[in-house]
């Protein structure tokens, strides 16, 4: 867990130098240690030396697709644990869901206000710090380990994405309780997270499919939301 005096390091990857410098100034004013990269190649070089806690990544880079870069950074031993927050003009539900399922810890669409940006980054970093406290939920033959993002049901290991695990963990925290879509987003990802009801429905559908027969325990409560019912 980060110490109280830890100064978080943020790597801003933005191809527009003016926008990038403005973002750097905003984050420095908030007390972060910040570096700027304007290309994918520069981002990889800075990441190796800077070892950021969080990477603020614009998907529209001139030399590499931002999603591809994010996946490469996640595979790199130096940056595998770095949080990745995407900045993109793409606001389609499917783009957001695919990003969250594959490589992103948060997704902020452009244009954005500086206060919104800093609030969201604080929320992501705070969520990461909280999750460093090992928390295991055991329900009947279900076991969810937040420290490893692992799910076991009847001794069978289920592989979920970070986004899927967060949603299932939220439902499992209080089984049989009905959660609205808004509550699921707020509890799993933080207040103001940019995901629509449709995107939540898509994620729930993916989780059910991966759980196989156990997917039936995630119940849809018409007009209210979802619940995990193991009774």
Short mmCIF file of N, CA and C in Angstrom, two decimals, residues 11-186:
data_model
loop_
_atom_site.label_atom_id
_atom_site.label_comp_id
_atom_site.label_asym_id
_atom_site.label_seq_id
_atom_site.Cartn_x
_atom_site.Cartn_y
_atom_site.Cartn_z
N UNK A 11 2.22 9.49 -15.76
CA UNK A 11 2.72 9.68 -17.12
C UNK A 11 1.56 10.08 -18.02
N UNK A 12 1.62 11.28 -18.57
CA UNK A 12 0.59 11.78 -19.48
C UNK A 12 1.03 11.48 -20.91
N UNK A 13 0.22 10.73 -21.64
CA UNK A 13 0.53 10.40 -23.03
C UNK A 13 -0.51 11.09 -23.90
N UNK A 14 -0.09 12.17 -24.54
CA UNK A 14 -1.00 13.03 -25.31
C UNK A 14 -0.25 13.59 -26.52
N UNK A 15 -0.77 13.32 -27.73
CA UNK A 15 -0.05 13.74 -28.93
C UNK A 15 -0.13 15.24 -29.19
N UNK A 16 -1.14 15.91 -28.65
CA UNK A 16 -1.24 17.36 -28.78
C UNK A 16 -0.42 17.99 -27.65
N UNK A 17 0.72 18.59 -28.01
CA UNK A 17 1.65 19.10 -27.00
C UNK A 17 1.02 20.17 -26.11
N UNK A 18 0.20 21.05 -26.70
CA UNK A 18 -0.42 22.11 -25.91
C UNK A 18 -1.37 21.54 -24.87
N UNK A 19 -2.24 20.60 -25.33
CA UNK A 19 -3.17 19.94 -24.41
C UNK A 19 -2.41 19.17 -23.35
N UNK A 20 -1.34 18.50 -23.77
CA UNK A 20 -0.53 17.73 -22.84
C UNK A 20 0.10 18.59 -21.77
N UNK A 21 0.66 19.73 -22.16
CA UNK A 21 1.29 20.63 -21.20
C UNK A 21 0.27 21.19 -20.22
N UNK A 22 -0.94 21.51 -20.73
CA UNK A 22 -1.99 22.01 -19.85
C UNK A 22 -2.38 20.96 -18.82
N UNK A 23 -2.48 19.71 -19.28
CA UNK A 23 -2.82 18.61 -18.36
C UNK A 23 -1.73 18.42 -17.32
N UNK A 24 -0.47 18.48 -17.77
CA UNK A 24 0.66 18.36 -16.85
C UNK A 24 0.60 19.43 -15.77
N UNK A 25 0.31 20.67 -16.17
CA UNK A 25 0.24 21.78 -15.21
C UNK A 25 -0.87 21.55 -14.19
N UNK A 26 -2.03 21.08 -14.67
CA UNK A 26 -3.16 20.81 -13.77
C UNK A 26 -2.77 19.76 -12.73
N UNK A 27 -2.12 18.70 -13.18
CA UNK A 27 -1.76 17.60 -12.27
C UNK A 27 -0.64 17.99 -11.32
N UNK A 28 0.30 18.79 -11.80
CA UNK A 28 1.37 19.26 -10.92
C UNK A 28 0.81 20.15 -9.81
N UNK A 29 -0.20 20.95 -10.16
CA UNK A 29 -0.84 21.80 -9.16
C UNK A 29 -1.52 20.96 -8.08
N UNK A 30 -1.88 19.72 -8.42
CA UNK A 30 -2.51 18.82 -7.46
C UNK A 30 -1.47 18.04 -6.64
N UNK A 31 -0.19 18.28 -6.94
CA UNK A 31 0.87 17.65 -6.15
C UNK A 31 1.45 16.37 -6.73
N UNK A 32 1.08 16.03 -7.97
CA UNK A 32 1.61 14.82 -8.59
C UNK A 32 2.97 15.07 -9.24
N UNK A 33 3.76 14.03 -9.34
CA UNK A 33 5.00 14.04 -10.11
C UNK A 33 4.63 13.61 -11.52
N UNK A 34 4.81 14.47 -12.52
CA UNK A 34 4.24 14.23 -13.84
C UNK A 34 5.28 14.30 -14.96
N UNK A 35 5.17 13.40 -15.92
CA UNK A 35 5.97 13.42 -17.15
C UNK A 35 5.02 13.41 -18.33
N UNK A 36 5.46 14.00 -19.45
CA UNK A 36 4.66 14.05 -20.66
C UNK A 36 5.33 13.32 -21.80
N UNK A 37 4.55 12.51 -22.52
CA UNK A 37 5.02 11.84 -23.75
C UNK A 37 4.03 12.16 -24.86
N UNK A 38 4.54 12.50 -26.04
CA UNK A 38 3.66 12.88 -27.15
C UNK A 38 3.57 11.80 -28.23
N UNK A 39 4.30 10.71 -28.06
CA UNK A 39 4.22 9.56 -28.98
C UNK A 39 4.24 8.27 -28.18
N UNK A 40 3.86 7.19 -28.83
CA UNK A 40 3.89 5.90 -28.17
C UNK A 40 5.30 5.48 -27.81
N UNK A 41 6.24 5.73 -28.72
CA UNK A 41 7.64 5.36 -28.48
C UNK A 41 8.18 6.12 -27.27
N UNK A 42 7.88 7.41 -27.20
CA UNK A 42 8.33 8.22 -26.07
C UNK A 42 7.68 7.72 -24.78
N UNK A 43 6.41 7.31 -24.87
CA UNK A 43 5.70 6.81 -23.68
C UNK A 43 6.38 5.57 -23.13
N UNK A 44 6.76 4.65 -24.01
CA UNK A 44 7.43 3.43 -23.57
C UNK A 44 8.77 3.74 -22.92
N UNK A 45 9.51 4.69 -23.50
CA UNK A 45 10.81 5.07 -22.94
C UNK A 45 10.65 5.72 -21.57
N UNK A 46 9.72 6.66 -21.47
CA UNK A 46 9.48 7.32 -20.18
C UNK A 46 9.00 6.31 -19.13
N UNK A 47 8.12 5.40 -19.53
CA UNK A 47 7.57 4.43 -18.59
C UNK A 47 8.66 3.57 -17.97
N UNK A 48 9.64 3.19 -18.75
CA UNK A 48 10.73 2.35 -18.25
C UNK A 48 11.54 3.08 -17.19
N UNK A 49 11.80 4.36 -17.40
CA UNK A 49 12.65 5.12 -16.48
C UNK A 49 11.86 5.72 -15.32
N UNK A 50 10.63 6.16 -15.61
CA UNK A 50 9.82 6.90 -14.65
C UNK A 50 9.03 5.99 -13.71
N UNK A 51 8.69 4.80 -14.20
CA UNK A 51 7.91 3.82 -13.44
C UNK A 51 6.66 4.46 -12.81
N UNK A 52 5.73 4.90 -13.65
CA UNK A 52 4.56 5.62 -13.15
C UNK A 52 3.59 4.75 -12.37
N UNK A 53 2.88 5.39 -11.44
CA UNK A 53 1.79 4.72 -10.74
C UNK A 53 0.55 4.68 -11.63
N UNK A 54 0.41 5.70 -12.48
CA UNK A 54 -0.76 5.83 -13.33
C UNK A 54 -0.36 6.41 -14.68
N UNK A 55 -0.97 5.89 -15.73
CA UNK A 55 -0.72 6.38 -17.09
C UNK A 55 -2.02 6.95 -17.64
N UNK A 56 -2.00 8.24 -17.96
CA UNK A 56 -3.15 8.91 -18.55
C UNK A 56 -2.94 8.89 -20.06
N UNK A 57 -3.72 8.06 -20.75
CA UNK A 57 -3.41 7.70 -22.13
C UNK A 57 -4.45 8.16 -23.13
N UNK A 58 -4.00 8.99 -24.07
CA UNK A 58 -4.83 9.38 -25.21
C UNK A 58 -4.73 8.26 -26.25
N UNK A 59 -5.87 7.79 -26.75
CA UNK A 59 -5.84 6.68 -27.70
C UNK A 59 -5.36 7.10 -29.09
N UNK A 60 -5.50 8.38 -29.44
CA UNK A 60 -5.16 8.83 -30.79
C UNK A 60 -3.73 9.27 -30.94
N UNK A 61 -2.80 8.33 -30.89
CA UNK A 61 -1.38 8.65 -31.01
C UNK A 61 -0.92 8.54 -32.47
N UNK A 62 0.12 9.29 -32.84
CA UNK A 62 0.54 9.30 -34.25
C UNK A 62 1.28 8.05 -34.72
N UNK A 63 1.93 7.33 -33.79
CA UNK A 63 2.79 6.22 -34.22
C UNK A 63 2.29 4.84 -33.81
N UNK A 64 1.28 4.78 -32.95
CA UNK A 64 0.76 3.48 -32.52
C UNK A 64 -0.66 3.68 -32.00
N UNK A 65 -1.49 2.68 -32.19
CA UNK A 65 -2.84 2.72 -31.64
C UNK A 65 -2.75 2.70 -30.12
N UNK A 66 -3.47 3.60 -29.45
CA UNK A 66 -3.39 3.70 -28.01
C UNK A 66 -3.77 2.44 -27.28
N UNK A 67 -4.77 1.71 -27.79
CA UNK A 67 -5.18 0.46 -27.16
C UNK A 67 -4.06 -0.57 -27.22
N UNK A 68 -3.39 -0.61 -28.35
CA UNK A 68 -2.26 -1.55 -28.50
C UNK A 68 -1.14 -1.19 -27.53
N UNK A 69 -0.86 0.10 -27.40
CA UNK A 69 0.18 0.55 -26.47
C UNK A 69 -0.19 0.16 -25.04
N UNK A 70 -1.45 0.36 -24.67
CA UNK A 70 -1.90 0.02 -23.32
C UNK A 70 -1.67 -1.46 -23.02
N UNK A 71 -2.00 -2.31 -23.95
CA UNK A 71 -1.82 -3.75 -23.76
C UNK A 71 -0.33 -4.10 -23.62
N UNK A 72 0.53 -3.41 -24.40
CA UNK A 72 1.97 -3.65 -24.30
C UNK A 72 2.49 -3.22 -22.92
N UNK A 73 2.00 -2.09 -22.44
CA UNK A 73 2.44 -1.61 -21.13
C UNK A 73 2.00 -2.56 -20.02
N UNK A 74 0.80 -3.15 -20.16
CA UNK A 74 0.31 -4.10 -19.17
C UNK A 74 1.15 -5.37 -19.14
N UNK A 75 1.77 -5.70 -20.26
CA UNK A 75 2.59 -6.91 -20.33
C UNK A 75 4.02 -6.67 -19.85
N UNK A 76 4.41 -5.39 -19.76
CA UNK A 76 5.77 -5.05 -19.36
C UNK A 76 5.90 -5.15 -17.84
N UNK A 77 6.96 -5.80 -17.37
CA UNK A 77 7.12 -6.03 -15.94
C UNK A 77 7.22 -4.73 -15.15
N UNK A 78 7.73 -3.67 -15.80
CA UNK A 78 7.88 -2.38 -15.12
C UNK A 78 6.53 -1.69 -14.92
N UNK A 79 5.66 -1.83 -15.90
CA UNK A 79 4.39 -1.08 -15.88
C UNK A 79 3.15 -1.96 -15.73
N UNK A 80 3.35 -3.23 -15.44
CA UNK A 80 2.20 -4.15 -15.39
C UNK A 80 1.19 -3.76 -14.32
N UNK A 81 1.66 -3.12 -13.23
CA UNK A 81 0.75 -2.74 -12.16
C UNK A 81 0.33 -1.27 -12.22
N UNK A 82 0.80 -0.57 -13.25
CA UNK A 82 0.41 0.84 -13.39
C UNK A 82 -1.06 0.93 -13.80
N UNK A 83 -1.77 1.85 -13.19
CA UNK A 83 -3.15 2.10 -13.58
C UNK A 83 -3.17 2.80 -14.92
N UNK A 84 -4.15 2.47 -15.76
CA UNK A 84 -4.27 3.13 -17.06
C UNK A 84 -5.64 3.77 -17.16
N UNK A 85 -5.63 5.09 -17.30
CA UNK A 85 -6.86 5.85 -17.49
C UNK A 85 -6.86 6.39 -18.91
N UNK A 86 -7.84 6.01 -19.68
CA UNK A 86 -7.92 6.38 -21.09
C UNK A 86 -8.61 7.73 -21.26
N UNK A 87 -8.03 8.55 -22.13
CA UNK A 87 -8.66 9.78 -22.58
C UNK A 87 -8.99 9.59 -24.05
N UNK A 88 -10.24 9.74 -24.40
CA UNK A 88 -10.60 9.50 -25.79
C UNK A 88 -11.83 10.29 -26.20
N UNK A 89 -11.89 10.64 -27.47
CA UNK A 89 -13.08 11.29 -28.02
C UNK A 89 -14.12 10.24 -28.37
N UNK A 90 -13.75 8.95 -28.33
CA UNK A 90 -14.67 7.87 -28.62
C UNK A 90 -15.58 7.65 -27.42
N UNK A 91 -16.89 7.84 -27.62
CA UNK A 91 -17.81 7.69 -26.48
C UNK A 91 -18.85 6.60 -26.70
N UNK A 92 -18.60 5.72 -27.66
CA UNK A 92 -19.51 4.61 -27.92
C UNK A 92 -19.44 3.60 -26.78
N UNK A 93 -20.60 3.09 -26.36
CA UNK A 93 -20.65 2.12 -25.26
C UNK A 93 -19.73 0.93 -25.48
N UNK A 94 -19.72 0.42 -26.71
CA UNK A 94 -18.92 -0.77 -26.99
C UNK A 94 -17.44 -0.46 -26.85
N UNK A 95 -17.00 0.71 -27.34
CA UNK A 95 -15.59 1.10 -27.20
C UNK A 95 -15.21 1.17 -25.73
N UNK A 96 -16.09 1.76 -24.92
CA UNK A 96 -15.80 1.90 -23.50
C UNK A 96 -15.71 0.54 -22.82
N UNK A 97 -16.69 -0.32 -23.09
CA UNK A 97 -16.71 -1.65 -22.47
C UNK A 97 -15.48 -2.46 -22.88
N UNK A 98 -15.14 -2.45 -24.15
CA UNK A 98 -13.97 -3.20 -24.62
C UNK A 98 -12.70 -2.67 -23.98
N UNK A 99 -12.62 -1.37 -23.82
CA UNK A 99 -11.45 -0.79 -23.17
C UNK A 99 -11.34 -1.23 -21.72
N UNK A 100 -12.45 -1.18 -21.01
CA UNK A 100 -12.46 -1.57 -19.60
C UNK A 100 -12.20 -3.05 -19.43
N UNK A 101 -12.69 -3.86 -20.36
CA UNK A 101 -12.49 -5.31 -20.26
C UNK A 101 -11.04 -5.67 -20.54
N UNK A 102 -10.36 -4.90 -21.39
CA UNK A 102 -9.06 -5.32 -21.90
C UNK A 102 -7.86 -4.68 -21.22
N UNK A 103 -7.93 -3.38 -20.96
CA UNK A 103 -6.71 -2.72 -20.52
C UNK A 103 -6.90 -1.50 -19.63
N UNK A 104 -8.08 -0.92 -19.57
CA UNK A 104 -8.25 0.35 -18.88
C UNK A 104 -8.83 0.18 -17.48
N UNK A 105 -8.35 1.02 -16.55
CA UNK A 105 -8.90 1.06 -15.20
C UNK A 105 -9.98 2.12 -15.09
N UNK A 106 -9.97 3.06 -16.00
CA UNK A 106 -11.02 4.07 -16.09
C UNK A 106 -10.98 4.64 -17.50
N UNK A 107 -12.05 5.34 -17.86
CA UNK A 107 -12.21 5.81 -19.24
C UNK A 107 -12.89 7.18 -19.18
N UNK A 108 -12.19 8.20 -19.63
CA UNK A 108 -12.71 9.57 -19.59
C UNK A 108 -12.82 10.10 -21.01
N UNK A 109 -14.01 10.51 -21.38
CA UNK A 109 -14.21 11.00 -22.75
C UNK A 109 -13.93 12.50 -22.85
N UNK A 110 -13.42 12.89 -24.01
CA UNK A 110 -13.15 14.30 -24.29
C UNK A 110 -14.41 14.95 -24.88
N UNK A 111 -14.58 16.27 -24.67
CA UNK A 111 -13.76 17.13 -23.81
C UNK A 111 -14.08 16.90 -22.34
N UNK A 112 -13.16 17.24 -21.47
CA UNK A 112 -13.36 17.05 -20.04
C UNK A 112 -12.91 18.31 -19.30
N UNK A 113 -13.44 18.49 -18.10
CA UNK A 113 -13.05 19.63 -17.29
C UNK A 113 -11.92 19.20 -16.35
N UNK A 114 -10.95 20.09 -16.10
CA UNK A 114 -9.82 19.74 -15.22
C UNK A 114 -10.25 19.19 -13.87
N UNK A 115 -11.29 19.77 -13.26
CA UNK A 115 -11.75 19.28 -11.95
C UNK A 115 -12.28 17.85 -12.04
N UNK A 116 -12.96 17.55 -13.15
CA UNK A 116 -13.44 16.19 -13.34
C UNK A 116 -12.28 15.22 -13.49
N UNK A 117 -11.28 15.63 -14.26
CA UNK A 117 -10.10 14.79 -14.46
C UNK A 117 -9.42 14.48 -13.14
N UNK A 118 -9.13 15.51 -12.35
CA UNK A 118 -8.41 15.27 -11.10
C UNK A 118 -9.25 14.46 -10.11
N UNK A 119 -10.56 14.69 -10.11
CA UNK A 119 -11.43 13.92 -9.21
C UNK A 119 -11.41 12.44 -9.57
N UNK A 120 -11.44 12.17 -10.86
CA UNK A 120 -11.47 10.77 -11.31
C UNK A 120 -10.13 10.08 -11.03
N UNK A 121 -9.03 10.80 -11.23
CA UNK A 121 -7.72 10.20 -10.96
C UNK A 121 -7.57 9.90 -9.47
N UNK A 122 -8.03 10.81 -8.63
CA UNK A 122 -7.98 10.56 -7.19
C UNK A 122 -8.80 9.33 -6.81
N UNK A 123 -9.97 9.19 -7.46
CA UNK A 123 -10.84 8.05 -7.17
C UNK A 123 -10.18 6.74 -7.58
N UNK A 124 -9.54 6.73 -8.75
CA UNK A 124 -8.87 5.51 -9.24
C UNK A 124 -7.72 5.14 -8.32
N UNK A 125 -6.90 6.12 -7.94
CA UNK A 125 -5.77 5.84 -7.06
C UNK A 125 -6.23 5.40 -5.68
N UNK A 126 -7.31 6.00 -5.19
CA UNK A 126 -7.87 5.62 -3.88
C UNK A 126 -8.41 4.20 -3.93
N UNK A 127 -9.07 3.85 -5.05
CA UNK A 127 -9.62 2.51 -5.21
C UNK A 127 -8.49 1.47 -5.23
N UNK A 128 -7.40 1.81 -5.89
CA UNK A 128 -6.26 0.91 -5.96
C UNK A 128 -5.68 0.69 -4.57
N UNK A 129 -5.58 1.76 -3.78
CA UNK A 129 -5.03 1.65 -2.44
C UNK A 129 -5.91 0.77 -1.56
N UNK A 130 -7.22 0.94 -1.68
CA UNK A 130 -8.17 0.14 -0.92
C UNK A 130 -8.06 -1.33 -1.29
N UNK A 131 -7.88 -1.59 -2.58
CA UNK A 131 -7.84 -2.97 -3.04
C UNK A 131 -6.54 -3.68 -2.67
N UNK A 132 -5.54 -2.91 -2.22
CA UNK A 132 -4.31 -3.54 -1.77
C UNK A 132 -4.51 -4.28 -0.45
N UNK A 133 -5.62 -3.99 0.25
CA UNK A 133 -5.97 -4.76 1.44
C UNK A 133 -6.66 -6.05 0.99
N UNK A 134 -6.03 -7.18 1.25
CA UNK A 134 -6.58 -8.46 0.79
C UNK A 134 -7.98 -8.67 1.34
N UNK A 135 -8.93 -8.90 0.45
CA UNK A 135 -10.29 -9.14 0.86
C UNK A 135 -10.83 -10.35 0.10
N UNK A 136 -11.26 -11.35 0.85
CA UNK A 136 -11.78 -12.57 0.24
C UNK A 136 -13.23 -12.75 0.67
N UNK A 137 -14.10 -13.00 -0.30
CA UNK A 137 -15.50 -13.30 -0.02
C UNK A 137 -15.73 -14.78 -0.27
N UNK A 138 -16.29 -15.48 0.71
CA UNK A 138 -16.62 -16.89 0.56
C UNK A 138 -18.12 -17.04 0.75
N UNK A 139 -18.80 -17.55 -0.26
CA UNK A 139 -20.25 -17.77 -0.21
C UNK A 139 -20.52 -19.18 -0.72
N UNK A 140 -20.94 -20.05 0.19
CA UNK A 140 -21.16 -21.46 -0.18
C UNK A 140 -19.90 -21.99 -0.86
N UNK A 141 -20.00 -22.39 -2.13
CA UNK A 141 -18.81 -22.90 -2.82
C UNK A 141 -18.20 -21.85 -3.75
N UNK A 142 -18.54 -20.58 -3.51
CA UNK A 142 -17.96 -19.47 -4.26
C UNK A 142 -16.84 -18.83 -3.42
N UNK A 143 -15.75 -18.44 -4.09
CA UNK A 143 -14.68 -17.71 -3.42
C UNK A 143 -14.16 -16.63 -4.37
N UNK A 144 -14.20 -15.37 -3.93
CA UNK A 144 -13.71 -14.25 -4.71
C UNK A 144 -12.58 -13.57 -3.94
N UNK A 145 -11.40 -13.53 -4.53
CA UNK A 145 -10.23 -12.94 -3.88
C UNK A 145 -9.88 -11.64 -4.58
N UNK A 146 -10.10 -10.52 -3.87
CA UNK A 146 -9.88 -9.21 -4.48
C UNK A 146 -8.41 -8.93 -4.74
N UNK A 147 -7.51 -9.53 -3.95
CA UNK A 147 -6.08 -9.26 -4.12
C UNK A 147 -5.52 -9.85 -5.40
N UNK A 148 -6.15 -10.94 -5.87
CA UNK A 148 -5.66 -11.61 -7.09
C UNK A 148 -6.69 -11.57 -8.23
N UNK A 149 -7.85 -10.96 -7.96
CA UNK A 149 -8.94 -10.90 -8.95
C UNK A 149 -9.35 -12.30 -9.40
N UNK A 150 -9.28 -13.26 -8.48
CA UNK A 150 -9.59 -14.64 -8.85
C UNK A 150 -10.96 -15.05 -8.33
N UNK A 151 -11.62 -15.90 -9.12
CA UNK A 151 -12.95 -16.43 -8.76
C UNK A 151 -12.90 -17.94 -8.87
N UNK A 152 -13.35 -18.61 -7.82
CA UNK A 152 -13.45 -20.07 -7.85
C UNK A 152 -14.87 -20.46 -7.46
N UNK A 153 -15.45 -21.35 -8.24
CA UNK A 153 -16.79 -21.86 -7.95
C UNK A 153 -16.72 -23.38 -8.03
N UNK A 154 -17.02 -24.04 -6.90
CA UNK A 154 -16.93 -25.51 -6.84
C UNK A 154 -15.57 -25.99 -7.32
N UNK A 155 -14.51 -25.32 -6.85
CA UNK A 155 -13.11 -25.66 -7.18
C UNK A 155 -12.75 -25.42 -8.64
N UNK A 156 -13.63 -24.78 -9.39
CA UNK A 156 -13.31 -24.42 -10.77
C UNK A 156 -12.93 -22.95 -10.83
N UNK A 157 -11.79 -22.67 -11.47
CA UNK A 157 -11.32 -21.30 -11.59
C UNK A 157 -12.01 -20.60 -12.76
N UNK A 158 -12.52 -19.40 -12.52
CA UNK A 158 -13.20 -18.62 -13.55
C UNK A 158 -12.35 -17.39 -13.83
N UNK A 159 -12.02 -17.17 -15.09
CA UNK A 159 -11.19 -16.03 -15.48
C UNK A 159 -12.08 -14.87 -15.89
N UNK A 160 -12.00 -13.78 -15.13
CA UNK A 160 -12.76 -12.58 -15.44
C UNK A 160 -11.81 -11.42 -15.66
N UNK A 161 -12.26 -10.44 -16.42
CA UNK A 161 -11.49 -9.22 -16.57
C UNK A 161 -11.60 -8.40 -15.29
N UNK A 162 -10.77 -7.38 -15.15
CA UNK A 162 -10.82 -6.52 -13.96
C UNK A 162 -12.20 -5.90 -13.82
N UNK A 163 -12.75 -5.41 -14.90
CA UNK A 163 -14.06 -4.77 -14.87
C UNK A 163 -15.14 -5.77 -14.44
N UNK A 164 -15.10 -6.97 -15.01
CA UNK A 164 -16.09 -8.00 -14.67
C UNK A 164 -15.97 -8.41 -13.21
N UNK A 165 -14.73 -8.56 -12.74
CA UNK A 165 -14.53 -8.95 -11.34
C UNK A 165 -15.09 -7.90 -10.40
N UNK A 166 -14.82 -6.63 -10.70
CA UNK A 166 -15.31 -5.55 -9.84
C UNK A 166 -16.83 -5.59 -9.70
N UNK A 167 -17.52 -5.86 -10.80
CA UNK A 167 -18.98 -5.91 -10.77
C UNK A 167 -19.46 -7.12 -9.97
N UNK A 168 -18.88 -8.29 -10.23
CA UNK A 168 -19.30 -9.49 -9.51
C UNK A 168 -18.98 -9.37 -8.02
N UNK A 169 -17.82 -8.80 -7.69
CA UNK A 169 -17.43 -8.63 -6.29
C UNK A 169 -18.43 -7.73 -5.57
N UNK A 170 -18.89 -6.70 -6.26
CA UNK A 170 -19.88 -5.80 -5.68
C UNK A 170 -21.17 -6.54 -5.37
N UNK A 171 -21.65 -7.33 -6.32
CA UNK A 171 -22.87 -8.10 -6.11
C UNK A 171 -22.70 -9.13 -4.98
N UNK A 172 -21.50 -9.72 -4.90
CA UNK A 172 -21.25 -10.76 -3.90
C UNK A 172 -21.04 -10.18 -2.50
N UNK A 173 -20.73 -8.90 -2.42
CA UNK A 173 -20.48 -8.27 -1.12
C UNK A 173 -21.72 -8.34 -0.23
N UNK A 174 -22.89 -8.20 -0.85
CA UNK A 174 -24.16 -8.32 -0.12
C UNK A 174 -25.11 -9.18 -0.94
N UNK A 175 -24.97 -10.50 -0.87
CA UNK A 175 -25.82 -11.38 -1.66
C UNK A 175 -27.30 -11.18 -1.34
N UNK A 176 -28.11 -11.32 -2.37
CA UNK A 176 -29.56 -11.17 -2.31
C UNK A 176 -30.01 -9.70 -2.25
N UNK A 177 -29.08 -8.79 -2.10
CA UNK A 177 -29.43 -7.38 -2.14
C UNK A 177 -29.56 -6.94 -3.60
N UNK A 178 -30.58 -6.14 -3.88
CA UNK A 178 -30.79 -5.64 -5.23
C UNK A 178 -29.99 -4.36 -5.43
N UNK A 179 -29.18 -4.35 -6.48
CA UNK A 179 -28.39 -3.17 -6.82
C UNK A 179 -28.92 -2.57 -8.12
N UNK A 180 -29.16 -1.29 -8.11
CA UNK A 180 -29.49 -0.62 -9.36
C UNK A 180 -28.22 -0.54 -10.20
N UNK A 181 -28.37 -0.26 -11.48
CA UNK A 181 -27.20 -0.13 -12.35
C UNK A 181 -26.31 1.00 -11.87
N UNK A 182 -26.92 2.09 -11.43
CA UNK A 182 -26.15 3.23 -10.93
C UNK A 182 -25.36 2.85 -9.69
N UNK A 183 -25.96 2.07 -8.80
CA UNK A 183 -25.27 1.64 -7.58
C UNK A 183 -24.11 0.71 -7.91
N UNK A 184 -24.30 -0.16 -8.89
CA UNK A 184 -23.23 -1.06 -9.30
C UNK A 184 -22.03 -0.26 -9.78
N UNK A 185 -22.28 0.73 -10.61
CA UNK A 185 -21.20 1.57 -11.14
C UNK A 185 -20.49 2.30 -10.01
N UNK A 186 -21.26 2.93 -9.13
CA UNK A 186 -20.68 3.73 -8.05
C UNK A 186 -19.85 2.87 -7.09
#
